[in-house]
Amino acid sequence: MITLKKARSIIKAALSKGAEAGLNPLSVAVLDAGGHLIAFERSDGASPGRFDIARGKAYGCLMLGLGGDAIQKRAEAQPTFTDAMNGLYGGRFVPVRGGVLVRDGRGRVLGAVGVTGDTSDNDAVAAVAGIEAAGFTAEA
């Protein structure tokens, strides 16, 4: 499971990666396997609406069991499916990169991380950095 301590570690490493890379202010949400928020933090200067975006990126990954890369590709190829899923999940699903599944060493999904604030590709890089720094496996 992702403990609060591990969630904070993920956030710290993701924000550090963003700062090192000179990215725009990032916001990071860490969810458990059931889609419940464990921890969230936004950098100074990040807009307040970033909470919902970060959570939505992670939530979509959990609900579909896919990383953000696969979800974004599916959204581009099958927008009707993505729209239906977003309706099914009450609009809480953001189908772009930056949502990353967190897996343990045996491949089990423990939760997901959503990062927002820069390009979706850069958001995903920061999320992966945070997850790996905490000792988990990332599925972007």
PDB file of C-alpha atoms in Angstrom:
ATOM      1  CA  MET A   1       0.000   0.000   0.000  1.00  0.00           C
ATOM      2  CA  ILE A   2       1.006   3.605  -0.384  1.00  0.00           C
ATOM      3  CA  THR A   3       1.389   5.048   3.097  1.00  0.00           C
ATOM      4  CA  LEU A   4       1.126   8.751   3.828  1.00  0.00           C
ATOM      5  CA  LYS A   5       4.892   8.813   4.294  1.00  0.00           C
ATOM      6  CA  LYS A   6       5.435   7.218   0.860  1.00  0.00           C
ATOM      7  CA  ALA A   7       2.869   9.558  -0.731  1.00  0.00           C
ATOM      8  CA  ARG A   8       4.728  12.552   0.661  1.00  0.00           C
ATOM      9  CA  SER A   9       7.969  11.076  -0.682  1.00  0.00           C
ATOM     10  CA  ILE A  10       6.417  10.749  -4.151  1.00  0.00           C
ATOM     11  CA  ILE A  11       5.230  14.346  -4.037  1.00  0.00           C
ATOM     12  CA  LYS A  12       8.574  15.691  -2.846  1.00  0.00           C
ATOM     13  CA  ALA A  13      10.508  13.875  -5.584  1.00  0.00           C
ATOM     14  CA  ALA A  14       8.027  14.853  -8.315  1.00  0.00           C
ATOM     15  CA  LEU A  15       8.156  18.517  -7.322  1.00  0.00           C
ATOM     16  CA  SER A  16      11.954  18.371  -7.103  1.00  0.00           C
ATOM     17  CA  LYS A  17      12.125  16.880 -10.608  1.00  0.00           C
ATOM     18  CA  GLY A  18       9.949  19.707 -11.891  1.00  0.00           C
ATOM     19  CA  ALA A  19      12.100  22.360 -10.218  1.00  0.00           C
ATOM     20  CA  GLU A  20      15.344  20.787 -11.507  1.00  0.00           C
ATOM     21  CA  ALA A  21      13.949  20.705 -15.049  1.00  0.00           C
ATOM     22  CA  GLY A  22      12.703  24.300 -14.853  1.00  0.00           C
ATOM     23  CA  LEU A  23       9.077  23.282 -15.345  1.00  0.00           C
ATOM     24  CA  ASN A  24       6.094  25.477 -14.573  1.00  0.00           C
ATOM     25  CA  PRO A  25       4.745  25.143 -11.003  1.00  0.00           C
ATOM     26  CA  LEU A  26       3.435  21.601 -10.560  1.00  0.00           C
ATOM     27  CA  SER A  27       0.643  20.081  -8.528  1.00  0.00           C
ATOM     28  CA  VAL A  28       0.744  16.430  -7.459  1.00  0.00           C
ATOM     29  CA  ALA A  29      -2.055  14.146  -6.250  1.00  0.00           C
ATOM     30  CA  VAL A  30      -1.481  10.630  -4.897  1.00  0.00           C
ATOM     31  CA  LEU A  31      -4.468   8.265  -4.781  1.00  0.00           C
ATOM     32  CA  ASP A  32      -4.817   4.804  -3.283  1.00  0.00           C
ATOM     33  CA  ALA A  33      -6.018   1.832  -5.343  1.00  0.00           C
ATOM     34  CA  GLY A  34      -9.648   2.723  -4.643  1.00  0.00           C
ATOM     35  CA  GLY A  35      -9.260   6.242  -6.012  1.00  0.00           C
ATOM     36  CA  HIS A  36      -9.179   7.951  -2.612  1.00  0.00           C
ATOM     37  CA  LEU A  37      -6.828  10.862  -2.030  1.00  0.00           C
ATOM     38  CA  ILE A  38      -3.823  10.125   0.173  1.00  0.00           C
ATOM     39  CA  ALA A  39      -1.960  13.408  -0.315  1.00  0.00           C
ATOM     40  CA  PHE A  40      -1.854  16.505  -2.508  1.00  0.00           C
ATOM     41  CA  GLU A  41       0.484  19.445  -2.820  1.00  0.00           C
ATOM     42  CA  ARG A  42       0.858  22.309  -5.256  1.00  0.00           C
ATOM     43  CA  SER A  43       3.922  24.407  -5.840  1.00  0.00           C
ATOM     44  CA  ASP A  44       3.925  28.121  -5.130  1.00  0.00           C
ATOM     45  CA  GLY A  45       2.386  29.819  -8.136  1.00  0.00           C
ATOM     46  CA  ALA A  46       0.292  26.834  -9.254  1.00  0.00           C
ATOM     47  CA  SER A  47      -3.326  27.717  -9.938  1.00  0.00           C
ATOM     48  CA  PRO A  48      -5.935  26.403  -7.483  1.00  0.00           C
ATOM     49  CA  GLY A  49      -7.781  24.499 -10.217  1.00  0.00           C
ATOM     50  CA  ARG A  50      -4.822  22.181 -10.578  1.00  0.00           C
ATOM     51  CA  PHE A  51      -6.084  19.958  -7.740  1.00  0.00           C
ATOM     52  CA  ASP A  52      -8.979  18.663  -9.814  1.00  0.00           C
ATOM     53  CA  ILE A  53      -6.786  18.137 -12.870  1.00  0.00           C
ATOM     54  CA  ALA A  54      -4.102  16.205 -10.962  1.00  0.00           C
ATOM     55  CA  ARG A  55      -6.694  14.081  -9.213  1.00  0.00           C
ATOM     56  CA  GLY A  56      -8.546  13.492 -12.496  1.00  0.00           C
ATOM     57  CA  LYS A  57      -5.427  12.274 -14.265  1.00  0.00           C
ATOM     58  CA  ALA A  58      -4.706   9.756 -11.505  1.00  0.00           C
ATOM     59  CA  TYR A  59      -8.366   8.752 -11.123  1.00  0.00           C
ATOM     60  CA  GLY A  60      -8.730   7.907 -14.812  1.00  0.00           C
ATOM     61  CA  CYS A  61      -5.709   5.627 -14.643  1.00  0.00           C
ATOM     62  CA  LEU A  62      -7.174   3.719 -11.717  1.00  0.00           C
ATOM     63  CA  MET A  63     -10.660   3.386 -13.147  1.00  0.00           C
ATOM     64  CA  LEU A  64      -9.401   2.025 -16.469  1.00  0.00           C
ATOM     65  CA  GLY A  65      -6.330   0.202 -15.142  1.00  0.00           C
ATOM     66  CA  LEU A  66      -4.141   1.983 -17.694  1.00  0.00           C
ATOM     67  CA  GLY A  67      -1.351   4.520 -17.592  1.00  0.00           C
ATOM     68  CA  GLY A  68      -1.972   8.030 -18.875  1.00  0.00           C
ATOM     69  CA  ASP A  69      -0.082   7.388 -22.127  1.00  0.00           C
ATOM     70  CA  ALA A  70      -2.441   4.547 -23.061  1.00  0.00           C
ATOM     71  CA  ILE A  71      -5.479   6.570 -22.001  1.00  0.00           C
ATOM     72  CA  GLN A  72      -4.451   9.567 -24.106  1.00  0.00           C
ATOM     73  CA  LYS A  73      -3.872   7.342 -27.156  1.00  0.00           C
ATOM     74  CA  ARG A  74      -7.272   5.746 -26.642  1.00  0.00           C
ATOM     75  CA  ALA A  75      -8.888   9.179 -26.285  1.00  0.00           C
ATOM     76  CA  GLU A  76      -7.359  10.266 -29.576  1.00  0.00           C
ATOM     77  CA  ALA A  77      -8.436   7.068 -31.354  1.00  0.00           C
ATOM     78  CA  GLN A  78     -11.843   6.626 -29.697  1.00  0.00           C
ATOM     79  CA  PRO A  79     -13.165   9.945 -28.380  1.00  0.00           C
ATOM     80  CA  THR A  80     -16.678   8.564 -27.972  1.00  0.00           C
ATOM     81  CA  PHE A  81     -15.391   5.880 -25.591  1.00  0.00           C
ATOM     82  CA  THR A  82     -13.469   8.459 -23.577  1.00  0.00           C
ATOM     83  CA  ASP A  83     -16.489  10.750 -23.385  1.00  0.00           C
ATOM     84  CA  ALA A  84     -18.619   7.821 -22.197  1.00  0.00           C
ATOM     85  CA  MET A  85     -16.086   6.891 -19.515  1.00  0.00           C
ATOM     86  CA  ASN A  86     -15.886  10.469 -18.318  1.00  0.00           C
ATOM     87  CA  GLY A  87     -19.677  10.552 -18.065  1.00  0.00           C
ATOM     88  CA  LEU A  88     -19.685   7.241 -16.233  1.00  0.00           C
ATOM     89  CA  TYR A  89     -17.176   8.554 -13.702  1.00  0.00           C
ATOM     90  CA  GLY A  90     -18.969  11.849 -13.113  1.00  0.00           C
ATOM     91  CA  GLY A  91     -16.533  14.034 -15.019  1.00  0.00           C
ATOM     92  CA  ARG A  92     -13.642  13.112 -12.698  1.00  0.00           C
ATOM     93  CA  PHE A  93     -11.557  11.557 -15.455  1.00  0.00           C
ATOM     94  CA  VAL A  94      -8.857  13.600 -17.280  1.00  0.00           C
ATOM     95  CA  PRO A  95      -7.675  11.497 -20.271  1.00  0.00           C
ATOM     96  CA  VAL A  96      -4.167  12.863 -20.858  1.00  0.00           C
ATOM     97  CA  ARG A  97      -0.588  12.066 -19.928  1.00  0.00           C
ATOM     98  CA  GLY A  98       0.496  12.960 -16.431  1.00  0.00           C
ATOM     99  CA  GLY A  99      -1.532  10.243 -14.748  1.00  0.00           C
ATOM    100  CA  VAL A 100       0.662   7.291 -13.785  1.00  0.00           C
ATOM    101  CA  LEU A 101      -0.214   3.977 -12.152  1.00  0.00           C
ATOM    102  CA  VAL A 102       1.814   2.935  -9.109  1.00  0.00           C
ATOM    103  CA  ARG A 103       2.667  -0.768  -9.007  1.00  0.00           C
ATOM    104  CA  ASP A 104       4.526  -2.880  -6.484  1.00  0.00           C
ATOM    105  CA  GLY A 105       7.312  -5.331  -7.353  1.00  0.00           C
ATOM    106  CA  ARG A 106       4.748  -8.020  -8.170  1.00  0.00           C
ATOM    107  CA  GLY A 107       2.870  -5.798 -10.618  1.00  0.00           C
ATOM    108  CA  ARG A 108      -0.132  -5.097  -8.384  1.00  0.00           C
ATOM    109  CA  VAL A 109      -1.717  -1.654  -8.672  1.00  0.00           C
ATOM    110  CA  LEU A 110      -1.283   0.232  -5.406  1.00  0.00           C
ATOM    111  CA  GLY A 111      -2.629   3.567  -6.579  1.00  0.00           C
ATOM    112  CA  ALA A 112      -1.905   6.346  -9.033  1.00  0.00           C
ATOM    113  CA  VAL A 113      -0.222   9.722  -9.205  1.00  0.00           C
ATOM    114  CA  GLY A 114      -1.475  12.704 -11.169  1.00  0.00           C
ATOM    115  CA  VAL A 115       0.765  15.645 -11.989  1.00  0.00           C
ATOM    116  CA  THR A 116      -0.265  18.852 -13.743  1.00  0.00           C
ATOM    117  CA  GLY A 117       1.183  22.275 -14.411  1.00  0.00           C
ATOM    118  CA  ASP A 118       3.449  21.894 -17.421  1.00  0.00           C
ATOM    119  CA  THR A 119       2.990  19.954 -20.662  1.00  0.00           C
ATOM    120  CA  SER A 120       1.372  16.570 -20.156  1.00  0.00           C
ATOM    121  CA  ASP A 121       4.599  14.869 -21.249  1.00  0.00           C
ATOM    122  CA  ASN A 122       6.627  16.790 -18.652  1.00  0.00           C
ATOM    123  CA  ASP A 123       3.969  16.140 -16.025  1.00  0.00           C
ATOM    124  CA  ALA A 124       4.376  12.395 -16.677  1.00  0.00           C
ATOM    125  CA  VAL A 125       8.166  12.622 -16.331  1.00  0.00           C
ATOM    126  CA  ALA A 126       7.780  14.263 -12.919  1.00  0.00           C
ATOM    127  CA  ALA A 127       5.217  11.663 -11.804  1.00  0.00           C
ATOM    128  CA  VAL A 128       7.458   8.770 -12.834  1.00  0.00           C
ATOM    129  CA  ALA A 129      10.405  10.342 -11.013  1.00  0.00           C
ATOM    130  CA  GLY A 130       8.362  10.620  -7.834  1.00  0.00           C
ATOM    131  CA  ILE A 131       7.062   7.073  -8.003  1.00  0.00           C
ATOM    132  CA  GLU A 132      10.462   5.542  -8.692  1.00  0.00           C
ATOM    133  CA  ALA A 133      12.140   7.618  -5.972  1.00  0.00           C
ATOM    134  CA  ALA A 134       9.676   6.096  -3.484  1.00  0.00           C
ATOM    135  CA  GLY A 135      10.679   2.575  -4.551  1.00  0.00           C
ATOM    136  CA  PHE A 136       7.623   1.723  -6.659  1.00  0.00           C
ATOM    137  CA  THR A 137       7.193   0.859 -10.339  1.00  0.00           C
ATOM    138  CA  ALA A 138       5.562   3.460 -12.592  1.00  0.00           C
ATOM    139  CA  GLU A 139       3.272   2.753 -15.531  1.00  0.00           C
ATOM    140  CA  ALA A 140       3.012   6.019 -17.416  1.00  0.00           C
TER     141      ALA A 140
END
